[in-house]
Coordinates of C-alpha atoms in Angstrom, one line a residue:
M284 CA 21.1 95.6 174.2
M285 CA 22.6 98.4 171.9
S286 CA 21.5 101.6 172.7
P287 CA 18.9 103.7 170.4
A288 CA 21.8 106.0 169.4
V289 CA 24.2 102.9 168.8
L290 CA 21.3 101.3 166.3
K291 CA 20.6 104.1 164.7
T292 CA 24.5 104.7 163.8
N293 CA 24.7 100.9 162.8
L294 CA 21.7 101.3 160.8
L295 CA 22.2 104.1 158.9
S296 CA 26.2 103.5 159.0
G297 CA 24.4 100.0 157.0
L298 CA 23.2 102.1 154.1
T299 CA 25.7 104.7 153.2
V300 CA 27.6 101.6 152.8
A301 CA 25.4 100.2 150.4
L302 CA 24.8 103.0 148.3
A303 CA 28.6 103.3 148.1
M304 CA 28.8 98.7 147.2
V305 CA 25.7 99.4 144.0
P306 CA 28.7 101.0 141.6
E307 CA 31.5 99.2 143.4
A308 CA 29.6 95.5 142.7
I309 CA 28.2 96.2 139.4
A310 CA 31.8 97.9 137.8
F311 CA 33.4 94.9 139.6
A312 CA 31.1 92.9 137.9
L313 CA 31.2 93.8 134.2
V314 CA 35.3 93.7 135.3
A315 CA 35.2 90.3 135.7
Q316 CA 33.0 89.9 131.8
V317 CA 29.7 89.1 134.1
S318 CA 26.6 90.6 134.8
P319 CA 26.0 93.0 137.5
L320 CA 23.0 90.9 139.1
T321 CA 26.1 88.3 139.3
G322 CA 28.4 91.1 141.6
L323 CA 25.5 92.5 143.4
Y324 CA 24.4 88.5 144.4
A325 CA 28.2 88.3 146.0
A326 CA 27.9 91.8 147.7
F327 CA 24.1 90.3 149.4
I328 CA 25.6 86.9 150.6
V329 CA 28.7 87.2 150.8
A330 CA 28.8 90.8 153.6
L331 CA 25.6 89.3 155.4
I332 CA 27.3 85.3 156.0
T333 CA 30.5 87.4 157.3
S334 CA 28.8 89.9 159.2
M335 CA 26.9 87.7 161.5
F336 CA 29.5 85.0 161.3
G337 CA 32.6 86.7 160.4
G338 CA 35.8 87.6 163.4
R339 CA 35.8 91.1 163.1
P340 CA 32.4 93.6 163.7
G341 CA 32.2 96.6 161.9
M342 CA 33.9 94.9 158.6
I343 CA 32.3 95.0 155.7
S344 CA 33.1 92.0 152.6
G345 CA 32.1 92.4 149.2
A346 CA 32.7 91.2 145.6
T347 CA 36.0 93.3 145.3
G348 CA 38.3 94.2 142.0
A349 CA 41.0 92.5 143.6
L350 CA 39.0 89.6 142.5
A351 CA 37.3 90.5 139.7
V352 CA 40.8 90.9 137.8
V353 CA 41.6 87.0 138.1
M354 CA 38.0 85.7 137.3
V355 CA 38.3 87.8 133.9
S356 CA 40.3 85.4 132.3
L357 CA 38.6 82.0 133.3
V358 CA 35.6 83.9 132.5
M359 CA 36.7 85.2 129.4
S360 CA 37.7 81.3 128.0
H361 CA 35.4 78.9 130.2
G362 CA 32.1 80.7 131.1
V363 CA 30.5 82.3 134.1
Q364 CA 29.4 78.2 135.7
Y365 CA 33.4 77.9 135.6
L366 CA 33.7 80.7 137.6
F367 CA 31.0 79.6 140.3
A368 CA 32.6 76.4 140.8
A369 CA 35.7 78.2 141.0
V370 CA 34.4 80.5 144.0
V371 CA 32.7 77.5 145.9
L372 CA 36.6 75.5 145.7
M373 CA 38.1 79.5 146.7
G374 CA 36.1 79.6 149.6
L375 CA 36.5 75.5 150.3
F376 CA 40.3 76.6 150.7
Q377 CA 39.3 79.2 152.9
L378 CA 37.8 76.9 155.4
L379 CA 40.5 74.7 155.2
F380 CA 42.5 77.4 155.7
A381 CA 40.7 78.7 158.7
A382 CA 40.6 74.7 160.3
C383 CA 44.2 74.6 159.6
R384 CA 44.3 77.7 162.6
L385 CA 46.9 79.5 160.2
G386 CA 45.4 82.9 161.0
K387 CA 47.8 83.7 163.4
F388 CA 50.5 84.6 160.6
I389 CA 48.6 87.9 159.7
R390 CA 50.0 89.0 162.8
M391 CA 53.4 88.9 161.3
V392 CA 53.1 90.4 158.1
P393 CA 55.7 93.6 159.3
H394 CA 54.1 97.0 160.1
P395 CA 56.2 99.1 156.3
V396 CA 54.4 96.2 155.1
M397 CA 50.8 97.0 156.0
L398 CA 51.7 101.1 155.4
G399 CA 51.9 99.7 151.9
F400 CA 49.5 97.8 151.9
V401 CA 47.0 100.9 153.2
N402 CA 48.9 103.4 150.8
G403 CA 48.7 101.3 147.8
L404 CA 45.3 99.9 148.2
A405 CA 44.3 104.0 148.7
I406 CA 45.8 105.1 145.8
V407 CA 43.8 102.0 144.2
I408 CA 40.4 103.5 145.2
F409 CA 41.5 106.7 143.5
L410 CA 42.4 105.8 140.4
A411 CA 39.7 103.8 140.0
Q412 CA 36.9 106.8 140.8
F413 CA 38.2 107.9 137.3
G414 CA 37.3 105.3 135.1
H415 CA 33.4 106.7 135.7
F416 CA 34.3 110.0 134.0
K417 CA 35.1 108.2 130.2
V418 CA 32.1 107.5 128.3
A419 CA 32.2 104.1 125.6
G420 CA 33.5 106.7 122.0
A421 CA 31.8 105.8 118.9
D422 CA 34.2 103.0 118.5
G423 CA 32.9 101.3 121.5
E424 CA 36.2 102.2 123.0
P425 CA 36.3 104.7 126.3
V426 CA 37.1 108.1 125.8
W427 CA 37.5 111.2 128.8
M428 CA 34.4 112.5 129.1
S429 CA 35.0 117.1 127.7
G430 CA 32.7 119.9 128.1
M431 CA 29.4 120.0 129.8
P432 CA 29.4 116.4 130.9
L433 CA 32.5 116.4 132.7
Y434 CA 32.4 120.4 134.4
L435 CA 28.8 118.5 136.1
M436 CA 30.5 115.8 136.4
I437 CA 33.4 117.0 138.8
G438 CA 31.2 120.0 140.1
L439 CA 29.1 117.5 141.8
T440 CA 31.1 115.1 143.2
A441 CA 33.5 118.0 144.9
L442 CA 29.9 119.7 146.2
T443 CA 29.4 115.6 147.5
V444 CA 33.4 115.4 148.8
A445 CA 32.7 119.6 150.6
I446 CA 28.9 118.3 151.8
I447 CA 31.1 115.4 153.6
Y448 CA 33.9 117.7 155.2
L449 CA 31.8 120.5 156.6
F450 CA 28.2 118.5 157.8
P451 CA 29.6 117.1 160.8
R452 CA 30.4 121.0 161.5
L453 CA 26.4 121.0 162.3
T454 CA 25.8 117.3 163.5
K455 CA 27.0 114.0 163.5
A456 CA 23.3 112.5 164.7
V457 CA 23.0 111.4 160.6
P458 CA 26.7 110.4 158.5
A459 CA 27.6 113.5 156.2
T460 CA 28.7 110.2 153.2
L461 CA 24.4 109.9 153.8
V462 CA 24.3 113.1 154.0
A463 CA 26.0 113.4 150.9
I464 CA 24.3 111.0 148.7
V465 CA 20.9 112.3 149.3
A466 CA 21.8 116.4 148.6
V467 CA 23.5 115.7 145.6
S468 CA 20.7 113.0 144.3
L469 CA 17.9 115.7 145.0
L470 CA 20.3 117.9 143.8
T471 CA 20.2 116.4 140.1
L472 CA 16.8 115.3 140.8
G473 CA 15.5 118.8 141.5
L474 CA 17.0 120.2 138.6
D475 CA 16.6 118.3 136.1
I476 CA 20.6 118.3 136.4
D477 CA 21.5 115.6 133.0
T478 CA 24.6 113.1 134.8
R479 CA 25.1 110.0 134.3
T480 CA 24.1 108.2 137.0
V481 CA 24.0 104.2 138.1
G482 CA 21.0 102.8 136.7
D483 CA 23.7 103.8 133.5
L484 CA 26.3 101.0 134.7
G485 CA 23.4 99.0 134.5
S486 CA 20.1 96.8 136.2
I487 CA 20.1 96.5 139.1
A488 CA 16.6 95.0 139.5
G489 CA 16.5 91.6 139.4
G490 CA 14.8 88.8 142.3
L491 CA 15.7 87.0 144.8
P492 CA 19.0 84.5 143.9
N493 CA 18.4 80.8 143.5
F494 CA 20.4 77.6 144.4
Q495 CA 22.2 76.3 141.7
V496 CA 24.6 74.0 141.4
P497 CA 27.4 75.4 139.0
A498 CA 26.4 73.5 135.2
V499 CA 29.9 71.5 134.7
P500 CA 31.2 68.1 134.4
W501 CA 32.5 67.4 137.8
N502 CA 35.5 65.8 136.5
L503 CA 39.5 65.9 137.3
D504 CA 39.6 67.7 134.3
T505 CA 37.4 71.0 135.3
L506 CA 39.4 70.0 138.4
M507 CA 42.4 71.2 136.7
V508 CA 41.0 74.1 135.0
I509 CA 39.8 75.8 138.0
L510 CA 42.1 75.1 141.0
P511 CA 44.6 77.3 140.1
Y512 CA 42.1 79.8 139.7
S513 CA 41.0 79.0 142.9
L514 CA 44.3 79.2 144.5
I515 CA 44.6 82.0 143.9
L516 CA 41.4 83.9 144.7
A517 CA 42.0 82.2 147.8
A518 CA 44.6 83.5 148.9
I519 CA 44.3 87.0 147.4
G520 CA 40.7 87.1 149.9
L521 CA 42.3 86.2 152.9
I522 CA 45.6 88.5 152.2
E523 CA 42.8 91.4 152.3
S524 CA 40.7 90.3 154.8
L525 CA 43.3 90.0 157.0
L526 CA 44.9 92.9 156.9
T527 CA 42.4 94.9 156.1
L528 CA 41.2 93.4 159.9
N529 CA 44.5 94.2 161.0
L530 CA 43.8 97.5 160.5
I531 CA 40.5 98.4 161.8
D532 CA 41.8 96.1 164.3
D533 CA 44.7 99.5 164.7
M534 CA 42.3 102.0 164.2
T535 CA 39.6 100.8 166.8
E536 CA 42.2 99.1 169.9
T537 CA 40.3 95.6 169.4
R538 CA 40.8 92.6 168.6
G539 CA 39.8 90.7 165.3
R540 CA 39.9 87.1 165.4
P541 CA 41.2 85.8 162.0
N542 CA 40.7 82.0 162.3
R543 CA 36.9 82.7 162.5
E544 CA 36.9 85.4 159.7
S545 CA 38.8 83.5 157.3
A546 CA 35.8 80.3 158.2
A547 CA 33.4 82.6 157.4
Q548 CA 34.9 84.3 154.2
G549 CA 35.3 81.0 153.3
A550 CA 31.4 80.1 153.8
A551 CA 30.2 82.8 152.6
N552 CA 32.0 81.9 149.2
V553 CA 30.7 78.8 149.4
V554 CA 27.5 79.6 149.2
T555 CA 28.0 82.3 147.3
G556 CA 29.7 80.2 144.0
F557 CA 25.9 78.2 144.3
F558 CA 23.8 81.0 144.5
G559 CA 25.6 82.7 141.1
G560 CA 27.7 85.5 143.3
M561 CA 31.7 85.8 142.0
G562 CA 32.1 86.1 145.7
G563 CA 34.5 88.4 147.8
C564 CA 36.3 89.4 150.6
A565 CA 36.7 92.6 152.7
M566 CA 36.4 95.7 151.1
I567 CA 38.4 98.3 152.6
G568 CA 37.3 101.4 151.7
Q569 CA 33.2 100.1 152.5
S570 CA 34.8 99.0 155.2
M571 CA 36.1 102.6 156.2
I572 CA 33.2 103.8 155.6
N573 CA 31.2 102.0 158.4
V574 CA 34.5 102.2 161.0
G575 CA 34.7 105.8 160.6
N576 CA 30.6 106.6 160.7
G577 CA 31.4 104.7 164.6
A578 CA 29.3 101.4 163.8
L579 CA 31.5 98.8 165.2
H580 CA 28.3 96.0 165.7
R581 CA 28.0 92.9 163.5
L582 CA 24.9 94.9 162.3
S583 CA 26.1 97.1 160.6
G584 CA 27.1 94.6 157.8
V585 CA 23.9 92.8 158.5
A586 CA 21.9 95.8 157.6
T587 CA 24.3 96.8 154.8
A588 CA 23.9 93.6 153.4
L589 CA 19.5 93.6 153.1
F590 CA 19.8 97.3 152.1
L591 CA 21.4 96.2 149.1
L592 CA 18.9 92.9 148.6
S593 CA 16.3 95.3 149.0
F594 CA 17.8 97.2 146.9
I595 CA 18.4 94.3 143.7
L596 CA 13.9 93.6 144.9
F597 CA 11.8 97.2 145.4
G598 CA 14.3 100.1 144.8
S599 CA 15.9 99.5 141.8
S600 CA 14.5 102.4 139.8
L601 CA 15.9 104.5 143.0
I602 CA 18.8 103.6 143.4
E603 CA 19.6 104.0 139.4
Q604 CA 18.8 107.7 139.4
I605 CA 21.4 108.3 141.7
P606 CA 24.0 110.4 140.5
L607 CA 27.8 108.8 139.8
A608 CA 29.3 111.7 141.0
A609 CA 27.8 111.7 144.3
L610 CA 29.2 108.1 145.1
I611 CA 33.0 108.4 143.0
G612 CA 33.3 111.7 145.7
V613 CA 32.2 109.6 148.9
M614 CA 35.2 107.3 147.4
F615 CA 37.7 110.2 147.4
V616 CA 37.2 110.8 150.9
V617 CA 37.7 107.4 151.6
A618 CA 40.9 106.8 149.4
E619 CA 42.0 110.8 151.3
K620 CA 41.3 108.9 155.0
T621 CA 42.7 106.0 154.4
F622 CA 45.9 106.9 153.1
E623 CA 49.0 107.2 155.9
W624 CA 50.0 111.1 155.7
G625 CA 51.7 110.9 158.2
S626 CA 54.0 107.4 156.9
F627 CA 55.9 110.6 155.2
R628 CA 56.7 112.0 158.4
L629 CA 58.4 109.1 158.9
F630 CA 60.8 110.1 156.0
G631 CA 64.6 110.0 158.1
K632 CA 62.7 108.9 161.1
V633 CA 63.0 105.0 161.0
P634 CA 65.3 102.8 158.5
P635 CA 65.9 103.3 155.1
S636 CA 65.1 100.1 154.5
D637 CA 61.7 100.4 156.4
V638 CA 61.0 103.8 154.4
L639 CA 61.9 101.0 150.9
V640 CA 59.6 98.4 151.3
G641 CA 56.3 100.8 152.7
L642 CA 57.5 102.4 148.6
L643 CA 57.8 99.2 147.5
V644 CA 54.1 97.5 148.4
A645 CA 52.5 100.3 147.5
A646 CA 54.2 100.4 144.1
V647 CA 52.9 96.8 143.3
T648 CA 49.3 97.1 144.5
V649 CA 49.5 99.4 142.3
A650 CA 50.8 98.2 139.9
V651 CA 50.0 94.3 140.2
D652 CA 47.5 93.3 142.7
L653 CA 48.1 93.1 146.7
A654 CA 48.6 89.5 146.9
A655 CA 51.6 89.9 145.3
A656 CA 52.6 93.2 146.8
V657 CA 52.2 92.0 150.0
V658 CA 54.5 88.4 149.0
V659 CA 57.4 90.8 147.6
G660 CA 56.9 92.9 151.3
V661 CA 57.3 89.9 153.3
I662 CA 60.3 87.9 151.8
V663 CA 62.2 92.0 151.2
S664 CA 61.6 92.3 154.8
A665 CA 62.6 89.0 156.0
L666 CA 65.7 89.5 153.5
V667 CA 66.3 92.9 155.4
F668 CA 65.8 91.8 158.8
A669 CA 69.2 88.9 158.1
W670 CA 70.6 90.8 156.7
E671 CA 70.3 93.5 159.7
H672 CA 70.9 90.4 162.1
A673 CA 73.7 89.0 160.1
K674 CA 75.9 92.3 161.2
Q675 CA 74.7 91.8 165.3
V676 CA 76.8 88.8 164.9
R677 CA 80.3 89.6 167.0
V678 CA 83.2 87.9 168.7
T679 CA 85.2 88.5 171.6
S680 CA 88.2 86.5 172.5
R681 CA 90.4 86.8 176.0
D682 CA 93.5 85.0 177.3
M683 CA 93.6 83.1 180.7
P684 CA 95.7 82.9 183.2
D685 CA 96.0 79.1 182.4
G686 CA 97.2 79.8 178.8
R687 CA 93.4 78.9 177.3
K688 CA 91.9 81.2 174.8
V689 CA 88.2 81.9 176.1
Y690 CA 85.8 82.6 172.7
E691 CA 82.2 83.9 173.8
V692 CA 80.1 85.0 171.0
E693 CA 76.4 87.2 171.0
G694 CA 73.9 86.8 168.7
T695 CA 72.0 84.8 166.4
V696 CA 74.1 82.9 164.0
F697 CA 71.7 81.2 160.7
F698 CA 72.1 81.6 157.6
A699 CA 72.9 84.9 157.1
S700 CA 75.3 85.4 160.0
A701 CA 76.9 81.5 159.4
A702 CA 79.9 82.9 157.4
N703 CA 80.5 86.8 159.7
F704 CA 80.4 84.1 162.9
S705 CA 83.2 81.4 160.7
Q706 CA 85.3 84.6 160.1
Q707 CA 86.5 85.4 163.3
F708 CA 88.4 82.5 164.0
V709 CA 91.6 82.3 162.8
P710 CA 92.7 77.4 164.1
R711 CA 96.8 78.7 163.2
D712 CA 97.3 81.6 165.1
D713 CA 95.1 80.6 168.5
P714 CA 96.7 78.5 171.1
E715 CA 97.1 75.4 171.9
R716 CA 93.4 74.7 174.2
V717 CA 90.2 77.0 172.9
E718 CA 87.3 76.8 174.4
I719 CA 84.3 78.9 172.6
D720 CA 80.9 80.1 174.7
F721 CA 77.6 80.5 173.0
R722 CA 76.2 81.9 176.4
N723 CA 75.0 84.9 175.3
A724 CA 74.2 82.8 171.6
K725 CA 71.3 81.2 169.8
L726 CA 72.6 78.6 166.9
M727 CA 68.6 78.8 164.8
D728 CA 69.4 76.6 161.9
H729 CA 71.0 74.0 160.2
S730 CA 73.5 76.5 158.7
A731 CA 74.9 77.2 162.0
I732 CA 75.2 73.7 163.3
E733 CA 77.3 73.1 159.5
A734 CA 79.6 76.6 160.4
V735 CA 79.8 74.9 163.8
N736 CA 80.6 71.9 162.6
A737 CA 82.6 73.6 160.8
L738 CA 84.7 75.1 162.7
A739 CA 85.8 72.6 165.2
E740 CA 87.0 70.6 161.5
R741 CA 89.5 73.9 161.2
Y742 CA 91.0 73.3 164.6
Q743 CA 91.2 69.9 164.3
R744 CA 93.5 69.9 161.6
A745 CA 95.2 72.4 163.2
G746 CA 96.0 70.2 165.7
K747 CA 94.4 72.2 168.2
H748 CA 91.8 71.5 170.8
V749 CA 88.6 73.6 171.2
S750 CA 85.8 72.9 173.8
L751 CA 82.3 74.4 173.0
R752 CA 80.1 75.3 176.0
H753 CA 76.3 76.9 176.7
L754 CA 74.5 75.0 173.4
S755 CA 71.3 73.8 173.7
P756 CA 69.9 70.0 174.1
D757 CA 68.8 70.3 169.7
C758 CA 72.6 71.5 169.2
T759 CA 74.2 69.1 170.6
E760 CA 71.7 66.4 169.4
L761 CA 72.6 67.9 165.1
M762 CA 76.3 68.3 166.0
D763 CA 78.8 65.4 163.9
K764 CA 82.1 66.6 163.9
A765 CA 81.9 68.7 167.1
R766 CA 79.5 66.6 169.4
R767 CA 82.0 64.9 171.5
M768 CA 83.7 68.4 171.7
I769 CA 81.0 69.8 174.0
I770 CA 80.9 70.5 177.0
V771 CA 77.3 69.7 178.6
D772 CA 75.7 71.5 181.4
Y773 CA 72.4 71.0 182.4
H774 CA 72.0 73.5 184.6
E775 CA 73.5 76.2 183.4
D776 CA 73.0 74.7 179.3
P777 CA 70.3 76.5 177.4
R778 CA 66.9 75.6 176.1
Y779 CA 65.7 76.4 172.8
H780 CA 64.9 74.9 169.4
V781 CA 67.0 74.6 166.3
A782 CA 65.4 74.6 162.5
D783 CA 66.6 71.1 161.1
D784 CA 64.7 68.8 158.6
K785 CA 66.4 66.2 160.9
L786 CA 64.6 66.6 163.9
A787 CA 60.9 67.4 162.6

């Protein structure tokens, strides 16, 4: 049973998060060139389903900007119905990902990539708020606010930030973010302050979402149109959701379930597509608000979804009067708390390659998108890993009393270190009998096997007899020219697998 204090924390946090989600959902819907209700329906359905069935209680999902920027070209070229069909297919891809149990691979994302992801998204959240300081100019293009309206926005935003930071010194019984939103809203209403409100972005009034099959031709041509968009949306949604899951795991010292979360995200997007929503994934900003409030139960996400629905059905007139400045202030604080300021202390204390990867991922996240940033970060990390391990292959030798020369190999021999390994042998300078001992080494791939085969051939051409010891059964099976030179010892030989198509 949930205690009254925990129940209150999760319900109030759900209300706070719902208020913060409204302008985000509307803004992302406008980015994707669809109606505000399309974004709000997505926020409600995705938040509800992922909170009830997902693998990370406390994480909040909804319509996101990372997905909206991909959707806009599809909507512009083919219309919103094709978007709904693409969201359904996106969800099916995510369900397939979960069925194949691929969620575990998110644990392999290197820590520098995670730092870059967090810092990059914090910067994106921060920069996105400045769009609210623009209004439509005479030609319809957005221009920066000026004069008293700008000063009011800045002042109300600063007041919101101050309340969020100072109110916890008085009491933590109520979330400071909720207090700030309510206080600034009452201030603007009480003093009749003329400032931009949620209603300026668009009306949120509406009814219950209706089931509707996307009105598109169900044929191969339609599939070819939506397939690339669905694949990209599914990838971005899963990457952002699972990395956010990892982040919350680290913050709370608990362990989420990536495959279950992937399945919930997929199911939510399938349902959303059939109910006129734009699809969604985890929202790091809203998740940070929720976790920061101490709301770590499924109830908080369910409450968020139900509050969003109540805003649409009953409370639109009130919610539309909330000053944008209050919600901007909340997101500024979220950005500040999301950013890993401690990463600056790592300069000079960690390898330069780790710092480079973190900075690169953050920069690509801001300049391009999250999916590209993570892919780039993982590739660069893998190349750095390969380079470092390539330098760690050592070959030492000693001359034996019986005239043999024994080489001992240490490290991992694979595609990046194979050349370095081969260069450490000079067959023409060796005696007639040579032994190469792999007790402290591993041959990991086809490049390593070919390096040993080539080395054996070099010794053959030099007229030398070479023996290979302590290779795994996989290595023995894959060897070609060097197979008859291997000395097999079933008691001492190591057992490890080699990545090679011949054994796949």
